[in-house]
mmCIF file of C-alpha atoms in Angstrom:
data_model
loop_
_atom_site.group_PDB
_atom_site.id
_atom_site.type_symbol
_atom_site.label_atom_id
_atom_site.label_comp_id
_atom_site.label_asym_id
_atom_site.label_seq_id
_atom_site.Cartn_x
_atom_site.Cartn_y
_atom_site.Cartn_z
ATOM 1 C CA UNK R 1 60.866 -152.951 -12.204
ATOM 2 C CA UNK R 2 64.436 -154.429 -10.649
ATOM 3 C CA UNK R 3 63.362 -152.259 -7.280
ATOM 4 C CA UNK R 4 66.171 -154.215 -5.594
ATOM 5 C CA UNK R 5 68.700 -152.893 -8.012
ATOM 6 C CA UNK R 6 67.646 -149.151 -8.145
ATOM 7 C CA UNK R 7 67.810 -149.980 -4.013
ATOM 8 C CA UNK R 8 70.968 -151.120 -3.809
ATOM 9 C CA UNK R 9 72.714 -148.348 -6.372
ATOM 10 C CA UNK R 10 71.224 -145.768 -3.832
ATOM 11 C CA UNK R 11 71.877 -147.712 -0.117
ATOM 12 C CA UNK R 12 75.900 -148.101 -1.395
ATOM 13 C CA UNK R 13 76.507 -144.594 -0.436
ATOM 14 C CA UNK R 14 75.136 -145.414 3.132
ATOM 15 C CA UNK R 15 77.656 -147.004 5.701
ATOM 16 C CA UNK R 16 74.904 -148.298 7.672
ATOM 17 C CA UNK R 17 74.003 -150.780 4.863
ATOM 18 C CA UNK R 18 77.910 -151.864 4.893
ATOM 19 C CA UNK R 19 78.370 -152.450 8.967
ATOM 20 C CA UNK R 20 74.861 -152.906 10.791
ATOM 21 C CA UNK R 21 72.103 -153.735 8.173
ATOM 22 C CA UNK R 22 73.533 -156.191 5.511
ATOM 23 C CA UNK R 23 75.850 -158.528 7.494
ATOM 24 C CA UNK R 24 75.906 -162.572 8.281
ATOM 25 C CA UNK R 25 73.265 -164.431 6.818
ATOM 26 C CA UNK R 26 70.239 -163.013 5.070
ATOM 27 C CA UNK R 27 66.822 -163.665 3.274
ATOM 28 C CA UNK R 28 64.827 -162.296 0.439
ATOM 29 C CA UNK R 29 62.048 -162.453 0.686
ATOM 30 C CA UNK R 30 59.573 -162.153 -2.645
ATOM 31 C CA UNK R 31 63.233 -162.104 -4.715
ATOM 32 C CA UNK R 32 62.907 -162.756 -7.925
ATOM 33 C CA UNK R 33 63.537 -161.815 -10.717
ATOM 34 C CA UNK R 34 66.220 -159.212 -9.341
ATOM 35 C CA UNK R 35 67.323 -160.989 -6.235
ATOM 36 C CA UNK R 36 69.769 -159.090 -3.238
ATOM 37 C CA UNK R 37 71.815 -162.093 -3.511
ATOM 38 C CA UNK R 38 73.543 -161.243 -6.720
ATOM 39 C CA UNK R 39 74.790 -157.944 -4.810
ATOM 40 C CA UNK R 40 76.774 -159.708 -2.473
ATOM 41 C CA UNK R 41 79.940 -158.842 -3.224
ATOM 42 C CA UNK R 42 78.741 -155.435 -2.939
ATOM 43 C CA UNK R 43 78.586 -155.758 1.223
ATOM 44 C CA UNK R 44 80.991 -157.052 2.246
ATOM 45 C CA UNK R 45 80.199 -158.254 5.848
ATOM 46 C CA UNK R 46 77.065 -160.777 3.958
ATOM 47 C CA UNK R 47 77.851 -163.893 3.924
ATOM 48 C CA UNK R 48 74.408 -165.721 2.692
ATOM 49 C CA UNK R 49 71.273 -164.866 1.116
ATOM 50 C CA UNK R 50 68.355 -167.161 0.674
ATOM 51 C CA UNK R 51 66.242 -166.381 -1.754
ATOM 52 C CA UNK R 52 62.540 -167.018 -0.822
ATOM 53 C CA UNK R 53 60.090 -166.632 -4.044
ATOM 54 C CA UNK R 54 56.673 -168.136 -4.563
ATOM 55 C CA UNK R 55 57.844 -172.283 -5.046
ATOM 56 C CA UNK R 56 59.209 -171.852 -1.312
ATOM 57 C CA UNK R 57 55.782 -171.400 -0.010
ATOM 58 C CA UNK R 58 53.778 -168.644 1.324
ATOM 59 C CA UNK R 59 55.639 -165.703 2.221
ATOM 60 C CA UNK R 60 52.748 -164.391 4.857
ATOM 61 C CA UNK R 61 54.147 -167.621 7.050
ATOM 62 C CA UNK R 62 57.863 -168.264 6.186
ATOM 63 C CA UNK R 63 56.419 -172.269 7.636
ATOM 64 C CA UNK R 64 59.669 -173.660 6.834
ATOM 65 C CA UNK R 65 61.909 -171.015 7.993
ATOM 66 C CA UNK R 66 62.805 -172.000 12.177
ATOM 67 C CA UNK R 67 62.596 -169.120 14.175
ATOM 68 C CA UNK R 68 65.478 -166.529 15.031
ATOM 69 C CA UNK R 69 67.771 -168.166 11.981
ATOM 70 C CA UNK R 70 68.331 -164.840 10.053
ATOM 71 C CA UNK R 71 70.628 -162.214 10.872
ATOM 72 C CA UNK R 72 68.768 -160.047 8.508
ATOM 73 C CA UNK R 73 65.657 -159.799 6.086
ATOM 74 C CA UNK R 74 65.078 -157.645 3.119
ATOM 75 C CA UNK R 75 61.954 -157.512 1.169
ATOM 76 C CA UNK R 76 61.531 -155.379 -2.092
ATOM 77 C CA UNK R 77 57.782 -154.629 -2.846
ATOM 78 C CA UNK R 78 56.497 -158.070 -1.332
ATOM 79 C CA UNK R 79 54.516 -157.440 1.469
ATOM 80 C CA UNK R 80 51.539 -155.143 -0.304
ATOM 81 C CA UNK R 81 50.930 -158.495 -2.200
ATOM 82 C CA UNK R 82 50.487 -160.262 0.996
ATOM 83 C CA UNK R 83 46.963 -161.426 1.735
ATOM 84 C CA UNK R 84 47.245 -160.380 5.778
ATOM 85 C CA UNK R 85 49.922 -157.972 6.160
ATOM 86 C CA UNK R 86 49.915 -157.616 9.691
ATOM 87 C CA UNK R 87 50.357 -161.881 9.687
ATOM 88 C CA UNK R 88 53.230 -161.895 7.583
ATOM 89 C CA UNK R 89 54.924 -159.004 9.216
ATOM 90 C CA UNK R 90 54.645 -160.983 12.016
ATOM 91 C CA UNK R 91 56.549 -163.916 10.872
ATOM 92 C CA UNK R 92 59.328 -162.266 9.429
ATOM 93 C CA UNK R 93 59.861 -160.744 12.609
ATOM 94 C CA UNK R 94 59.854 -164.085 13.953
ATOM 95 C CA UNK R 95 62.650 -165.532 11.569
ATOM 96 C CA UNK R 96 64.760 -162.465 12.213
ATOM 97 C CA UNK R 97 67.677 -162.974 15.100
ATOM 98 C CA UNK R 98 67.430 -160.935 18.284
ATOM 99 C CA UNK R 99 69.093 -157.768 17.116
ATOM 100 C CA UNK R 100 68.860 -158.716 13.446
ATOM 101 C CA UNK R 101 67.244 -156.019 10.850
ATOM 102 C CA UNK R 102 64.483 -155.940 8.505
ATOM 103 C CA UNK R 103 64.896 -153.634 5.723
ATOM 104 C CA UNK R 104 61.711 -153.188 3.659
ATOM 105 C CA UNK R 105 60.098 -151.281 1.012
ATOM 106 C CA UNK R 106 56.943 -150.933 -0.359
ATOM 107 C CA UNK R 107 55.206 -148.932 -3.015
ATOM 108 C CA UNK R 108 54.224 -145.286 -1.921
ATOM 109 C CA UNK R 109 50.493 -145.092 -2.699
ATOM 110 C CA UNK R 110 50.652 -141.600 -4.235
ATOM 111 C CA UNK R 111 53.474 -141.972 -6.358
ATOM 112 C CA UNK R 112 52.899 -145.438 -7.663
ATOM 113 C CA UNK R 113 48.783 -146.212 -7.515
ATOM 114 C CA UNK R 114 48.284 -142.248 -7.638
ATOM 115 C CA UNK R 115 44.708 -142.388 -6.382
ATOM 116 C CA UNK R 116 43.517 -145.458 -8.573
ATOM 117 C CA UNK R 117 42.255 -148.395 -7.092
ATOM 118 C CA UNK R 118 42.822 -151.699 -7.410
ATOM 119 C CA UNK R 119 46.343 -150.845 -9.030
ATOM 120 C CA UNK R 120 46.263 -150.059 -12.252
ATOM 121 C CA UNK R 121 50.040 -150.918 -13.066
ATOM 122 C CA UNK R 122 49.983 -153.865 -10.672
ATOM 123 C CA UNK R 123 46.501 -155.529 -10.488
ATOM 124 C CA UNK R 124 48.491 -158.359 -7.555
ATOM 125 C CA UNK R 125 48.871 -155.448 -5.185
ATOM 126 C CA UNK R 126 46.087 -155.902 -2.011
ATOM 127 C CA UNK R 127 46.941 -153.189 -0.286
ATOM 128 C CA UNK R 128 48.671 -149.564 -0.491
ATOM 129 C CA UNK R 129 51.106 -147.977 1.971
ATOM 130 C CA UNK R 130 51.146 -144.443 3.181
ATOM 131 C CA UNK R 131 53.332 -142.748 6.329
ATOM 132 C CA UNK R 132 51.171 -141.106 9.209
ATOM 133 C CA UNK R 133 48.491 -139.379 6.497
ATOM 134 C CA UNK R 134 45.789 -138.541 8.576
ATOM 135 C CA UNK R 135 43.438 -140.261 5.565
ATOM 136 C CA UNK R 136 43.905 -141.963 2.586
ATOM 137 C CA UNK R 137 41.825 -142.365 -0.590
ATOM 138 C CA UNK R 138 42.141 -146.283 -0.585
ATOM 139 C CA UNK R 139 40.002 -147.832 1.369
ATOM 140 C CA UNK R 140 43.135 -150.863 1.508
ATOM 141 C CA UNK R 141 45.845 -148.115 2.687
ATOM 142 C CA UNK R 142 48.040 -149.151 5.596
ATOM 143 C CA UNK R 143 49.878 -146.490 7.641
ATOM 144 C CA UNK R 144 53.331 -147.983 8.268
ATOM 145 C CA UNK R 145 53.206 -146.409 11.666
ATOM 146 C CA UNK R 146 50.089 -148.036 12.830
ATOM 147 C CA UNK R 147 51.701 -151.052 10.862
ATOM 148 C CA UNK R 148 54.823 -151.219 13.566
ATOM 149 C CA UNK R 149 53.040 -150.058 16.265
ATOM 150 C CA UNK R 150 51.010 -153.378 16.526
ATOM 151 C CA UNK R 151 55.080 -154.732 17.216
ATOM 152 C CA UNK R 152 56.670 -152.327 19.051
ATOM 153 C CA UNK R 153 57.440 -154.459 21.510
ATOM 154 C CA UNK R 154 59.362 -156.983 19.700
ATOM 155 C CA UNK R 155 60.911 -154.097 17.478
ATOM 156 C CA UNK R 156 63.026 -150.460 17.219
ATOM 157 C CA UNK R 157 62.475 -148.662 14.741
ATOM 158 C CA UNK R 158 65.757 -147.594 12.972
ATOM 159 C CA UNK R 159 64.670 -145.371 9.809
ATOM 160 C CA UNK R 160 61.493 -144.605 7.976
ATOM 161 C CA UNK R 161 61.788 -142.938 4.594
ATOM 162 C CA UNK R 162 59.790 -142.079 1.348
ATOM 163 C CA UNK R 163 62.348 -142.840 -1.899
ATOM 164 C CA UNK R 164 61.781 -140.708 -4.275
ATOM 165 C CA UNK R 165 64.693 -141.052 -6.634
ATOM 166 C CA UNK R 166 64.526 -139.432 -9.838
ATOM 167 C CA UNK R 167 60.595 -139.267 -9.484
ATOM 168 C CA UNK R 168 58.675 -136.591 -11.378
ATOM 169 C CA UNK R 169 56.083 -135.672 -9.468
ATOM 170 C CA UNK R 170 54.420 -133.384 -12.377
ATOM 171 C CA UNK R 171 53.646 -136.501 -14.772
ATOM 172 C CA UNK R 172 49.908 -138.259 -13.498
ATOM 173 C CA UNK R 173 49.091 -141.941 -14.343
ATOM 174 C CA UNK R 174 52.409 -142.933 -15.120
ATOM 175 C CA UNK R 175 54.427 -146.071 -14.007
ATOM 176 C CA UNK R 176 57.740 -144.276 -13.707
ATOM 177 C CA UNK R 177 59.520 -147.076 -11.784
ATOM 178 C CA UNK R 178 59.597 -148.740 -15.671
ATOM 179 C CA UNK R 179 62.323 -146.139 -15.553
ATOM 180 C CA UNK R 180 65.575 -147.830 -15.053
ATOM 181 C CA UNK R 181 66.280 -145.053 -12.199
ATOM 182 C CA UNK R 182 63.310 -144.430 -10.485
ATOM 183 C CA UNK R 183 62.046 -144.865 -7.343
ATOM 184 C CA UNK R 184 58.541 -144.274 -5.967
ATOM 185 C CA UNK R 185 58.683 -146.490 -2.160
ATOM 186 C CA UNK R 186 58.123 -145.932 1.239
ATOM 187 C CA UNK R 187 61.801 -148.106 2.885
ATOM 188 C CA UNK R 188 61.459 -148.704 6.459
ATOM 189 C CA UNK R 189 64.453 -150.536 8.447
ATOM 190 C CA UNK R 190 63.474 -152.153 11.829
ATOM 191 C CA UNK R 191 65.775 -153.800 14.505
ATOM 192 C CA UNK R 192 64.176 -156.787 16.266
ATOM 193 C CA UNK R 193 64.712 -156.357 20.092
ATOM 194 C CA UNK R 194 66.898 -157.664 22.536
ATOM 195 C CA UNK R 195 67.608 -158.735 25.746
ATOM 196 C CA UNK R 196 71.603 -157.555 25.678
ATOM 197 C CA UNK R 197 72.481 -154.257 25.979
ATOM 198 C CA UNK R 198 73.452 -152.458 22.368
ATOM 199 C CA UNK R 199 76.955 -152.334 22.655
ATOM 200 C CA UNK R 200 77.091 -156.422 23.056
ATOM 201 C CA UNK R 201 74.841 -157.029 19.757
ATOM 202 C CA UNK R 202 77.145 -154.918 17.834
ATOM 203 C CA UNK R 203 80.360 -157.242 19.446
ATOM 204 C CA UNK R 204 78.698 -160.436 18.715
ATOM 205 C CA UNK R 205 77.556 -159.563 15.003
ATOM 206 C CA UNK R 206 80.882 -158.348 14.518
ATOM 207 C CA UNK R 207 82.342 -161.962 14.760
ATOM 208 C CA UNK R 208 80.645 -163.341 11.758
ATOM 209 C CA UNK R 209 82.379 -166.495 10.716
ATOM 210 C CA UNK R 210 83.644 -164.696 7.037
ATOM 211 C CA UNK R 211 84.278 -166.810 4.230
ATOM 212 C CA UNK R 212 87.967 -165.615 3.558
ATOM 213 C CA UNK R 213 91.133 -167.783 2.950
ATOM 214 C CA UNK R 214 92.683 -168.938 6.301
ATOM 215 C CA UNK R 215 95.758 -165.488 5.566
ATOM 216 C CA UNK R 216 92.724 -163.517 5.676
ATOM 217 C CA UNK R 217 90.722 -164.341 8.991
ATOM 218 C CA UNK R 218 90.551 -161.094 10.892
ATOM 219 C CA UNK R 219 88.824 -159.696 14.277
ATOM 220 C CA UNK R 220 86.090 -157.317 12.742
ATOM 221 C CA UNK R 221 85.398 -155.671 16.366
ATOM 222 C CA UNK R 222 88.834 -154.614 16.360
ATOM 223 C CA UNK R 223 89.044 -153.185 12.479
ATOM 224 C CA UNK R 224 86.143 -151.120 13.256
ATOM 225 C CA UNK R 225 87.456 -150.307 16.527
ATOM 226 C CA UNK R 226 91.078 -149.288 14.632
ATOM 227 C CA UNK R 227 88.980 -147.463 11.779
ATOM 228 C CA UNK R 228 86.762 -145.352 14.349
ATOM 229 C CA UNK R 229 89.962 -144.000 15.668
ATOM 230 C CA UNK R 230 90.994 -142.654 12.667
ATOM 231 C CA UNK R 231 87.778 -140.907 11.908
ATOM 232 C CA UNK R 232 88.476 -139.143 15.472
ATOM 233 C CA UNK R 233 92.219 -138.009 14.902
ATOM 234 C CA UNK R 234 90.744 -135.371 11.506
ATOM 235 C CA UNK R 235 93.862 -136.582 10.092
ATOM 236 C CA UNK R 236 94.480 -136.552 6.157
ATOM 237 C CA UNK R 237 94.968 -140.213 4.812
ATOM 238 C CA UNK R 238 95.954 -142.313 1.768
ATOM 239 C CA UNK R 239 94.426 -145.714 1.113
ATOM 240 C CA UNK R 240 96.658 -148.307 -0.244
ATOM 241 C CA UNK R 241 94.171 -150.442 -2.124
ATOM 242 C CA UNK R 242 90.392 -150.101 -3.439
ATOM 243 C CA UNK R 243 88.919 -152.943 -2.524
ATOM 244 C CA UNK R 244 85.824 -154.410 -0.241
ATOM 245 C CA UNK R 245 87.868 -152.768 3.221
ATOM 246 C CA UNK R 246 88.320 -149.253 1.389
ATOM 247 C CA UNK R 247 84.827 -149.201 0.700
ATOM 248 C CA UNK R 248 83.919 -149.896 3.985
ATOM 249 C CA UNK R 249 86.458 -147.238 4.998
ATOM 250 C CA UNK R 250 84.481 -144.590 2.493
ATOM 251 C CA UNK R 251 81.821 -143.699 4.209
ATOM 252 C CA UNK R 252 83.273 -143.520 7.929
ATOM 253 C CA UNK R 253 86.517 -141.341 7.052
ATOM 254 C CA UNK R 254 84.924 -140.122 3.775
ATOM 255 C CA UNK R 255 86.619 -136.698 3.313
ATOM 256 C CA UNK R 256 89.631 -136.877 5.189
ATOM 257 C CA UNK R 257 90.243 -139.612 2.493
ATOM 258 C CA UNK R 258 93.142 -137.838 0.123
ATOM 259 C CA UNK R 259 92.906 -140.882 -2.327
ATOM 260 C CA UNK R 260 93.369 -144.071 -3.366
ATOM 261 C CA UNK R 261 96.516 -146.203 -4.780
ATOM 262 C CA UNK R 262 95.156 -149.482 -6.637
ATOM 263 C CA UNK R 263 97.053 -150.205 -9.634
ATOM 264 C CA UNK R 264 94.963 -152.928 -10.687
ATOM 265 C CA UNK R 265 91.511 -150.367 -11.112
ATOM 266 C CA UNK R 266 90.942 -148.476 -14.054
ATOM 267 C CA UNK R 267 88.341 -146.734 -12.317
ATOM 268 C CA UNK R 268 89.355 -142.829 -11.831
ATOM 269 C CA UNK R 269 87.220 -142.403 -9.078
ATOM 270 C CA UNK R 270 85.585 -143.607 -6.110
ATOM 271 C CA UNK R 271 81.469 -143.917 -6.349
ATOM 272 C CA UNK R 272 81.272 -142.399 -2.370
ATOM 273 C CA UNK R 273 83.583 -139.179 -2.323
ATOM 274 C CA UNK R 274 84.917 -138.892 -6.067
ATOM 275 C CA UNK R 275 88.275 -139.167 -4.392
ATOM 276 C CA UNK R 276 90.770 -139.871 -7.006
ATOM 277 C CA UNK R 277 92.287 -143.391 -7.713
ATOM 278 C CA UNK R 278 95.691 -142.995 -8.282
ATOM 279 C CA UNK R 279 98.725 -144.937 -9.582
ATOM 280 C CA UNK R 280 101.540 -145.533 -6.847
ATOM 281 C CA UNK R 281 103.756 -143.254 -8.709
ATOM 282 C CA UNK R 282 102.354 -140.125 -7.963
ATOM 283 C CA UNK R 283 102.625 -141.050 -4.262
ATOM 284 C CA UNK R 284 105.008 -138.389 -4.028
ATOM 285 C CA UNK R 285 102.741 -135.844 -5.079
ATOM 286 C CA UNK R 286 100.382 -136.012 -2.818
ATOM 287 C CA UNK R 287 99.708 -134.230 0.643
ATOM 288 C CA UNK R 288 98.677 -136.877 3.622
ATOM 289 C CA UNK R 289 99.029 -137.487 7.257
ATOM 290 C CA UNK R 290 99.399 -141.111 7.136
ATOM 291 C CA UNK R 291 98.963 -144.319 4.244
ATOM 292 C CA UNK R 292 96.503 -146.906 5.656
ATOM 293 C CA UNK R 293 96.870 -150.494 3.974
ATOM 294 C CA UNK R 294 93.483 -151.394 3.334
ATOM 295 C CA UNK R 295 95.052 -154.928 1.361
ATOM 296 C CA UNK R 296 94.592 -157.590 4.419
ATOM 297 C CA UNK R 297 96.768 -160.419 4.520
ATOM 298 C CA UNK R 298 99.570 -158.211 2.614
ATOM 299 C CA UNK R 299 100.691 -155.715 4.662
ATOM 300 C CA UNK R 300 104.229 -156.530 5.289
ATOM 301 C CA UNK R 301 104.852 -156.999 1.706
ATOM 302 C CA UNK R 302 103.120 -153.602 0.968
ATOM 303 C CA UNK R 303 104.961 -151.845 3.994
ATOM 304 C CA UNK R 304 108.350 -153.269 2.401
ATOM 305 C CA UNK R 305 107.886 -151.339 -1.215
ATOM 306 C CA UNK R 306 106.640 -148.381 0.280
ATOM 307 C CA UNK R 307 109.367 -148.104 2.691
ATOM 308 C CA UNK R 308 112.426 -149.436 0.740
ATOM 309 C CA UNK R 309 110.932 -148.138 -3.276
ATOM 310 C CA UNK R 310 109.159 -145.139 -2.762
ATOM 311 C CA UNK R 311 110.902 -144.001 0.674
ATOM 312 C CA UNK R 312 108.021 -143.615 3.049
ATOM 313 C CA UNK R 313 108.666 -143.762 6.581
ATOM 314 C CA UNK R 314 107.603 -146.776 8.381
ATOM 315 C CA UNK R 315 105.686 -144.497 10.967
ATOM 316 C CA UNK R 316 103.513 -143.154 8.441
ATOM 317 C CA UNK R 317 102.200 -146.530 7.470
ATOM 318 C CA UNK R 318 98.969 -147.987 9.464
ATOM 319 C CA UNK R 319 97.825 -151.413 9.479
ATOM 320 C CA UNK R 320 94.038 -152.205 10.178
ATOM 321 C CA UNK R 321 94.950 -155.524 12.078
#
């Protein structure tokens, strides 16, 4: 129940999700009634998400969908309701841009069918999913590493994990994920092959065409390029702003993040390091190595109060473009 939201609480905390996995244009497939696309705003680097649901057609061929289009797919407990598995996997890899990623879960068959078969909380599921067991008790189970296997040439594998979020494993025949927290899945994250070398994937995916006023158009190589130099110096650092560029910023610098100055949140903290949100006034109270102004587009109006109201030194200051 709302898989894609329990999903997306948990993969915030993960930078991956922010700069590789979730950016350019996307598809979900099997989204409704709790789609990705209403998360948007939480990744910052998406700019579209189709939602694919049953009036689109048949998810197991994606007919309509050209091939290569998508720079990445994500599919919340879809595919075990697919009637060939291995045939719809197939396609999805098809619709997904050399380089693009799949990210994909599916119901763990111990924690969510727990030995009874057909489902008993789902009677639409066709198969179950298991990783590397040497047997299963359904005679439907599909190991997702015999599952990718049949593709590895076409895809990398990137991460392979059984979710397990606030799961009690000490209750038997019970649907926990009706729990508004739980999660009982098997999420596996593939990149689909390509001919360029890695380093020239990662440049070209990094010029997504972002839907920002024209003040705002930036080069995304080089703010990653400026913010992985600041994760090398171990310097101490303030944040001037809390917005979608400081939470890209959390997880890379995470603790050498002192805190954050956004008058405008009344949040006290920040969901990735519990790094305080602060008021500009106590800028002087604080112990940092340099400010970084997160707020694109307004730097020189930010570097002006902090240099001429609150008497920081214009060295101290670093700009991200």
């Amino acid at each position: 129940m709302f898989e894609q939201t329990k999903a997306t609480k948990r993969r915030f905390h993960n930078g991956n999700f922010h700069n590789r996995y979730f950016t350019g244009d996307g598809i979900d497939i099997g989204g409704k009634p709790d789609p990705f696309s209403q998360y948007i705003g939480v990744f910052p680097l998406v700019k579209s998400v189709k939602v694919w649901d049953l009036e689109d057609g048949d998810a197991q061929f994606m007919e309509s969908c050209s091939d290569e289009y998508y720079d990445f797919i994500c599919s919340s407990h879809c595919l075990e309701h697919m009637v060939d598995v291995y045939e719809a996997f197939k396609n999805w890899i098809r619709i997904t841009k050399k380089g693009g990623y799949l990210i994909i879960t599916v119901p763990d068959e111990d924690m969510y069918e727990q030995k009874n078969w057909p489902s008993i909380y789902n009677s639409d599921h066709k198969w179950t999913f298991t990783i590397n067991k040497s047997k299963s008790w359904s005679k439907k189970s599909i190991n997702i590493f015999d599952l990718l296997k049949k593709f590895e040439d076409k895809i990398e594998i990137e991460k392979i994990e059984k979710v397990s979020e606030f799961y009690n494993h000490n209750l038997i025949n019970v649907d926990q994920t009706l729990q508004p927290n739980v999660e009982s899945a098997i999420e596996f994250i593939i990149k689909k092959k390509s001919s360029s070398n890695i380093i020239n994937i990662e440049k070209d995916r990094f010029h997504l065409d972002i839907k920002l006023p024209k003040k705002f158009e930036i080069s995304l190589s080089k703010l990653y390029n400026n913010i992985e130099k600041l994760k090398s110096t171990k310097k101490r650092y303030l944040v001037y702003g809390y917005g979608s560029v400081a939470k890209i910023l959390e997880p890379i610098l995470n603790k050498q993040i002192v805190a954050y100055i956004d008058n405008s949140k009344k949040v006290k903290e920040s969901n990735y390091t519990n790094t305080s949100i602060l008021n500009i006034n106590e800028i002087s109270t604080l112990k940092y190595d340099f400010i970084i102004i997160s707020v694109l587009g307004r730097e020189k109006e930010i570097s002006s109060i902090l240099i001429n109201e609150y008497k920081i030194q214009s060295d101290k200051l670093i700009k991200l473009t």
